[in-house]
mmCIF file of C-alpha atoms in Angstrom:
data_model
loop_
_atom_site.group_PDB
_atom_site.id
_atom_site.type_symbol
_atom_site.label_atom_id
_atom_site.label_comp_id
_atom_site.label_asym_id
_atom_site.label_seq_id
_atom_site.Cartn_x
_atom_site.Cartn_y
_atom_site.Cartn_z
ATOM 1 C CA MET F 1 35.056 158.926 65.386
ATOM 2 C CA LEU F 2 39.093 160.245 63.799
ATOM 3 C CA THR F 3 37.892 162.064 61.397
ATOM 4 C CA ASN F 4 38.183 165.360 63.036
ATOM 5 C CA ALA F 5 41.312 164.382 64.046
ATOM 6 C CA TYR F 6 44.256 167.120 64.053
ATOM 7 C CA LYS F 7 48.210 167.225 64.742
ATOM 8 C CA VAL F 8 50.003 169.481 67.208
ATOM 9 C CA THR F 9 53.448 169.931 66.945
ATOM 10 C CA SER F 10 55.537 170.032 70.240
ATOM 11 C CA THR F 11 57.661 173.373 70.825
ATOM 12 C CA SER F 12 60.250 171.897 71.776
ATOM 13 C CA ASN F 13 61.518 169.599 69.391
ATOM 14 C CA ASN F 14 59.489 170.028 66.079
ATOM 15 C CA LYS F 15 59.668 166.138 64.818
ATOM 16 C CA ILE F 16 57.088 165.124 67.417
ATOM 17 C CA GLN F 17 53.283 165.247 66.369
ATOM 18 C CA LEU F 18 50.254 164.311 68.956
ATOM 19 C CA LYS F 19 47.007 163.600 67.490
ATOM 20 C CA VAL F 20 44.332 165.290 69.158
ATOM 21 C CA LEU F 21 39.953 164.965 69.087
ATOM 22 C CA PRO F 22 37.358 167.197 70.390
ATOM 23 C CA GLY F 23 34.960 165.939 72.008
ATOM 24 C CA HIS F 24 33.749 163.931 75.254
ATOM 25 C CA PHE F 25 35.848 161.484 76.861
ATOM 26 C CA ALA F 26 35.929 159.560 80.277
ATOM 27 C CA THR F 27 39.305 158.828 81.504
ATOM 28 C CA SER F 28 39.532 157.016 84.985
ATOM 29 C CA HIS F 29 39.966 159.880 86.846
ATOM 30 C CA SER F 30 37.903 162.593 84.942
ATOM 31 C CA HIS F 31 35.812 163.814 82.101
ATOM 32 C CA ILE F 32 37.827 165.721 79.535
ATOM 33 C CA ASN F 33 37.157 167.452 75.801
ATOM 34 C CA PHE F 34 39.990 166.585 74.435
ATOM 35 C CA TYR F 35 41.552 162.971 73.482
ATOM 36 C CA LEU F 36 45.365 162.530 72.981
ATOM 37 C CA ASP F 37 46.219 159.544 70.627
ATOM 38 C CA MET F 38 49.710 158.857 71.403
ATOM 39 C CA THR F 39 49.554 155.232 70.151
ATOM 40 C CA ARG F 40 52.607 156.258 67.509
ATOM 41 C CA LEU F 41 54.567 158.238 70.138
ATOM 42 C CA LYS F 42 55.033 155.056 72.477
ATOM 43 C CA VAL F 43 54.835 152.247 69.577
ATOM 44 C CA GLY F 44 56.825 153.736 66.497
ATOM 45 C CA GLN F 45 60.162 153.582 66.879
ATOM 46 C CA ARG F 46 61.300 156.959 65.284
ATOM 47 C CA GLU F 47 58.290 158.566 66.955
ATOM 48 C CA ALA F 48 59.517 156.647 70.637
ATOM 49 C CA LYS F 49 63.058 157.778 69.911
ATOM 50 C CA ASP F 50 62.270 161.477 69.368
ATOM 51 C CA VAL F 51 60.641 161.528 72.751
ATOM 52 C CA ALA F 52 62.901 159.654 74.555
ATOM 53 C CA SER F 53 65.794 162.490 73.226
ATOM 54 C CA THR F 54 63.747 165.402 74.174
ATOM 55 C CA LEU F 55 63.043 163.652 77.757
ATOM 56 C CA ALA F 56 66.563 162.758 78.337
ATOM 57 C CA ARG F 57 67.570 166.715 78.584
ATOM 58 C CA ASP F 58 66.314 167.007 81.587
ATOM 59 C CA TYR F 59 68.627 164.462 83.157
ATOM 60 C CA GLN F 60 71.442 164.150 81.033
ATOM 61 C CA TYR F 61 73.786 166.850 83.154
ATOM 62 C CA ASN F 62 72.337 167.188 86.272
ATOM 63 C CA LYS F 63 70.557 164.105 87.473
ATOM 64 C CA PRO F 64 71.873 160.378 88.231
ATOM 65 C CA VAL F 65 69.612 157.447 87.276
ATOM 66 C CA ASP F 66 69.436 153.535 87.695
ATOM 67 C CA CYS F 67 66.281 153.262 87.128
ATOM 68 C CA ILE F 68 63.464 153.910 84.818
ATOM 69 C CA ILE F 69 59.522 153.199 85.558
ATOM 70 C CA CYS F 70 57.442 153.338 82.510
ATOM 71 C CA MET F 71 53.887 153.928 83.479
ATOM 72 C CA ASP F 72 50.935 153.949 80.325
ATOM 73 C CA GLY F 73 52.367 150.906 78.243
ATOM 74 C CA CYS F 74 56.117 153.310 77.622
ATOM 75 C CA TYR F 75 58.330 150.686 77.530
ATOM 76 C CA MET F 76 60.019 151.798 74.223
ATOM 77 C CA ILE F 77 60.244 154.997 74.800
ATOM 78 C CA GLY F 78 62.213 154.240 78.449
ATOM 79 C CA ALA F 79 64.514 152.059 76.379
ATOM 80 C CA TYR F 80 65.449 155.091 74.608
ATOM 81 C CA LEU F 81 65.572 157.087 77.625
ATOM 82 C CA ALA F 82 68.082 154.802 78.967
ATOM 83 C CA GLU F 83 70.055 154.535 76.142
ATOM 84 C CA GLN F 84 70.239 158.374 75.658
ATOM 85 C CA LEU F 85 71.275 158.618 79.341
ATOM 86 C CA SER F 86 73.882 155.748 79.227
ATOM 87 C CA ASP F 87 75.673 157.694 76.435
ATOM 88 C CA ALA F 88 76.076 161.185 77.723
ATOM 89 C CA GLY F 89 77.642 159.486 80.475
ATOM 90 C CA VAL F 90 74.798 159.698 83.337
ATOM 91 C CA ILE F 91 76.174 158.358 86.983
ATOM 92 C CA SER F 92 74.725 154.965 88.020
ATOM 93 C CA MET F 93 74.669 153.678 91.253
ATOM 94 C CA ASN F 94 74.446 150.487 89.146
ATOM 95 C CA MET F 95 76.914 147.139 90.144
ATOM 96 C CA HIS F 96 76.495 146.953 86.591
ATOM 97 C CA LYS F 97 76.342 150.133 85.012
ATOM 98 C CA SER F 98 73.076 149.377 83.288
ATOM 99 C CA ILE F 99 70.287 151.729 83.805
ATOM 100 C CA TYR F 100 66.745 149.150 84.403
ATOM 101 C CA VAL F 101 63.196 150.000 82.301
ATOM 102 C CA ILE F 102 60.624 148.187 83.851
ATOM 103 C CA GLU F 103 57.199 148.326 84.874
ATOM 104 C CA PRO F 104 55.489 147.978 88.434
ATOM 105 C CA GLU F 105 52.394 145.603 88.219
ATOM 106 C CA PHE F 106 48.789 145.765 89.955
ATOM 107 C CA ASP F 107 47.026 143.175 92.097
ATOM 108 C CA SER F 108 43.029 142.913 92.692
ATOM 109 C CA ASN F 109 42.896 146.040 94.488
ATOM 110 C CA GLY F 110 44.181 147.898 91.563
ATOM 111 C CA GLN F 111 47.571 148.367 93.965
ATOM 112 C CA MET F 112 51.443 148.833 92.689
ATOM 113 C CA ILE F 113 53.910 146.562 93.387
ATOM 114 C CA PHE F 114 56.998 145.052 92.634
ATOM 115 C CA ARG F 115 57.867 141.700 92.744
ATOM 116 C CA ASP F 116 60.812 140.023 95.427
ATOM 117 C CA ASN F 117 62.887 139.832 91.489
ATOM 118 C CA ILE F 118 62.230 143.284 91.037
ATOM 119 C CA GLN F 119 62.423 145.499 93.943
ATOM 120 C CA PRO F 120 66.296 144.979 94.315
ATOM 121 C CA MET F 121 66.285 147.587 90.964
ATOM 122 C CA VAL F 122 64.341 149.894 92.625
ATOM 123 C CA ARG F 123 65.482 149.744 96.579
ATOM 124 C CA GLY F 124 67.803 152.374 96.821
ATOM 125 C CA LYS F 125 67.795 154.030 93.438
ATOM 126 C CA ASN F 126 67.677 157.080 91.297
ATOM 127 C CA ILE F 127 64.088 156.533 89.562
ATOM 128 C CA VAL F 128 62.488 158.171 86.604
ATOM 129 C CA LEU F 129 58.891 157.704 86.084
ATOM 130 C CA LEU F 130 58.236 158.028 83.091
ATOM 131 C CA LEU F 131 54.217 158.460 81.649
ATOM 132 C CA ALA F 132 51.997 158.736 78.587
ATOM 133 C CA SER F 133 49.638 161.783 80.120
ATOM 134 C CA ALA F 134 48.841 163.046 83.929
ATOM 135 C CA THR F 135 45.602 164.978 84.059
ATOM 136 C CA THR F 136 44.514 165.124 87.698
ATOM 137 C CA GLY F 137 47.707 163.461 88.607
ATOM 138 C CA LYS F 138 46.134 160.908 90.857
ATOM 139 C CA THR F 139 48.450 157.827 88.794
ATOM 140 C CA ILE F 140 51.876 159.611 89.633
ATOM 141 C CA ALA F 141 50.968 160.375 93.673
ATOM 142 C CA GLN F 142 50.073 156.345 93.546
ATOM 143 C CA SER F 143 53.273 155.909 91.514
ATOM 144 C CA LEU F 144 55.204 158.216 93.966
ATOM 145 C CA GLU F 145 53.880 156.358 97.345
ATOM 146 C CA CYS F 146 54.422 153.411 95.941
ATOM 147 C CA ILE F 147 58.253 154.017 94.349
ATOM 148 C CA ARG F 148 59.096 155.514 97.957
ATOM 149 C CA TYR F 149 57.625 152.007 100.690
ATOM 150 C CA TYR F 150 60.108 150.079 97.990
ATOM 151 C CA GLY F 151 62.627 152.728 98.837
ATOM 152 C CA GLY F 152 63.365 153.842 95.569
ATOM 153 C CA ILE F 153 65.307 157.815 94.976
ATOM 154 C CA ILE F 154 62.812 160.029 92.257
ATOM 155 C CA GLN F 155 64.750 161.588 90.598
ATOM 156 C CA GLY F 156 62.440 163.084 88.485
ATOM 157 C CA ILE F 157 58.747 162.595 86.467
ATOM 158 C CA SER F 158 58.186 162.987 82.630
ATOM 159 C CA ALA F 159 55.051 162.628 80.464
ATOM 160 C CA ILE F 160 54.611 162.860 76.750
ATOM 161 C CA PHE F 161 51.355 165.380 78.188
ATOM 162 C CA SER F 162 50.935 166.417 81.486
ATOM 163 C CA ALA F 163 47.972 168.734 82.740
ATOM 164 C CA THR F 164 49.623 169.764 86.008
ATOM 165 C CA ASP F 165 53.256 171.288 86.476
ATOM 166 C CA THR F 166 53.922 169.904 89.505
ATOM 167 C CA ILE F 167 52.637 166.410 91.449
ATOM 168 C CA GLU F 168 54.371 166.685 95.726
ATOM 169 C CA ASP F 169 57.144 169.589 94.638
ATOM 170 C CA TYR F 170 58.561 167.358 91.887
ATOM 171 C CA PRO F 171 58.343 169.170 88.178
ATOM 172 C CA VAL F 172 56.766 167.303 85.803
ATOM 173 C CA HIS F 173 58.756 167.503 82.673
ATOM 174 C CA THR F 174 56.734 166.991 79.669
ATOM 175 C CA ILE F 175 56.595 167.162 75.949
ATOM 176 C CA PHE F 176 53.301 168.756 75.484
ATOM 177 C CA HIS F 177 51.308 170.578 78.244
ATOM 178 C CA THR F 178 47.727 172.275 78.181
ATOM 179 C CA ASP F 179 48.990 175.607 76.577
ATOM 180 C CA ASP F 180 49.173 173.715 73.715
ATOM 181 C CA PHE F 181 45.881 173.361 73.141
ATOM 182 C CA VAL F 182 43.123 175.281 72.619
ATOM 183 C CA ASN F 183 40.704 175.216 76.018
ATOM 184 C CA TYR F 184 42.110 171.840 77.089
ATOM 185 C CA GLN F 185 39.669 171.274 79.843
ATOM 186 C CA SER F 186 39.357 168.046 83.112
ATOM 187 C CA TYR F 187 36.305 167.459 84.980
ATOM 188 C CA SER F 188 35.575 165.703 88.151
ATOM 189 C CA PRO F 189 32.836 163.420 86.740
ATOM 190 C CA HIS F 190 29.856 165.424 89.464
ATOM 191 C CA ASP F 191 31.175 168.843 87.655
ATOM 192 C CA CYS F 192 31.384 167.775 84.059
ATOM 193 C CA PRO F 193 29.978 170.448 82.221
ATOM 194 C CA PHE F 194 28.984 168.374 79.135
ATOM 195 C CA CYS F 195 27.297 165.584 81.607
ATOM 196 C CA GLN F 196 25.286 168.851 83.281
ATOM 197 C CA SER F 197 24.269 169.706 79.412
ATOM 198 C CA GLY F 198 23.382 166.555 78.523
ATOM 199 C CA GLN F 199 25.744 165.547 75.985
ATOM 200 C CA LYS F 200 26.484 162.174 75.568
ATOM 201 C CA ILE F 201 30.566 160.217 76.124
ATOM 202 C CA ASP F 202 32.339 159.986 73.115
ATOM 203 C CA ALA F 203 34.710 157.208 74.564
ATOM 204 C CA ILE F 204 36.460 155.579 77.056
ATOM 205 C CA VAL F 205 39.369 156.191 77.007
ATOM 206 C CA ASN F 206 42.629 155.096 78.954
ATOM 207 C CA ASN F 207 46.371 154.235 78.247
ATOM 208 C CA PHE F 208 45.421 151.342 75.507
ATOM 209 C CA GLY F 209 43.592 153.901 73.431
ATOM 210 C CA TYR F 210 39.637 154.657 73.223
ATOM 211 C CA SER F 211 36.341 152.545 73.229
ATOM 212 C CA GLN F 212 33.198 154.570 71.845
ATOM 213 C CA LEU F 213 30.072 154.613 73.721
#
């Protein structure tokens, strides 16, 4: 399936390349015409470090950070981001002066939660939300609601790719944007022109990858 994939180089860091595949893909919230394969950026040691060093520029001079909440399997990037910010001397409210790198849990209803032992790392702490991608912004909005519920102070949102510039007046700091791809489109499932023209879905995609149909 990836035989017609190609690579796009980040304009902010030429060491970072994203594998792109055109087609008809379904996410949990939308249908898109490009699958963005971020696997190596998330799990490759060198690639994750390059991503983290680029994202760190948005926080290392003007934002306090106590905790990085990782979505979409971005743990390795989150760890390197914490290291970059610590080395840069970012202000932390933590008594141990350590930046926490955590991941939320989802209950049977799909609701984000933090267990009792994790909540002290969120409550009253300065939070950076880290995601692989944001297409409709629904995941980010849900995450922000959860963070606020547990008393976190949102200092920023970062993503490898985002189709939106802001969510709830928060800027989304990103490495790749829709401008990096020719005619990137995201549709609601009911308004998808591919479906309306009878074009079958090539694959179902999520933060773990893709499954061909």
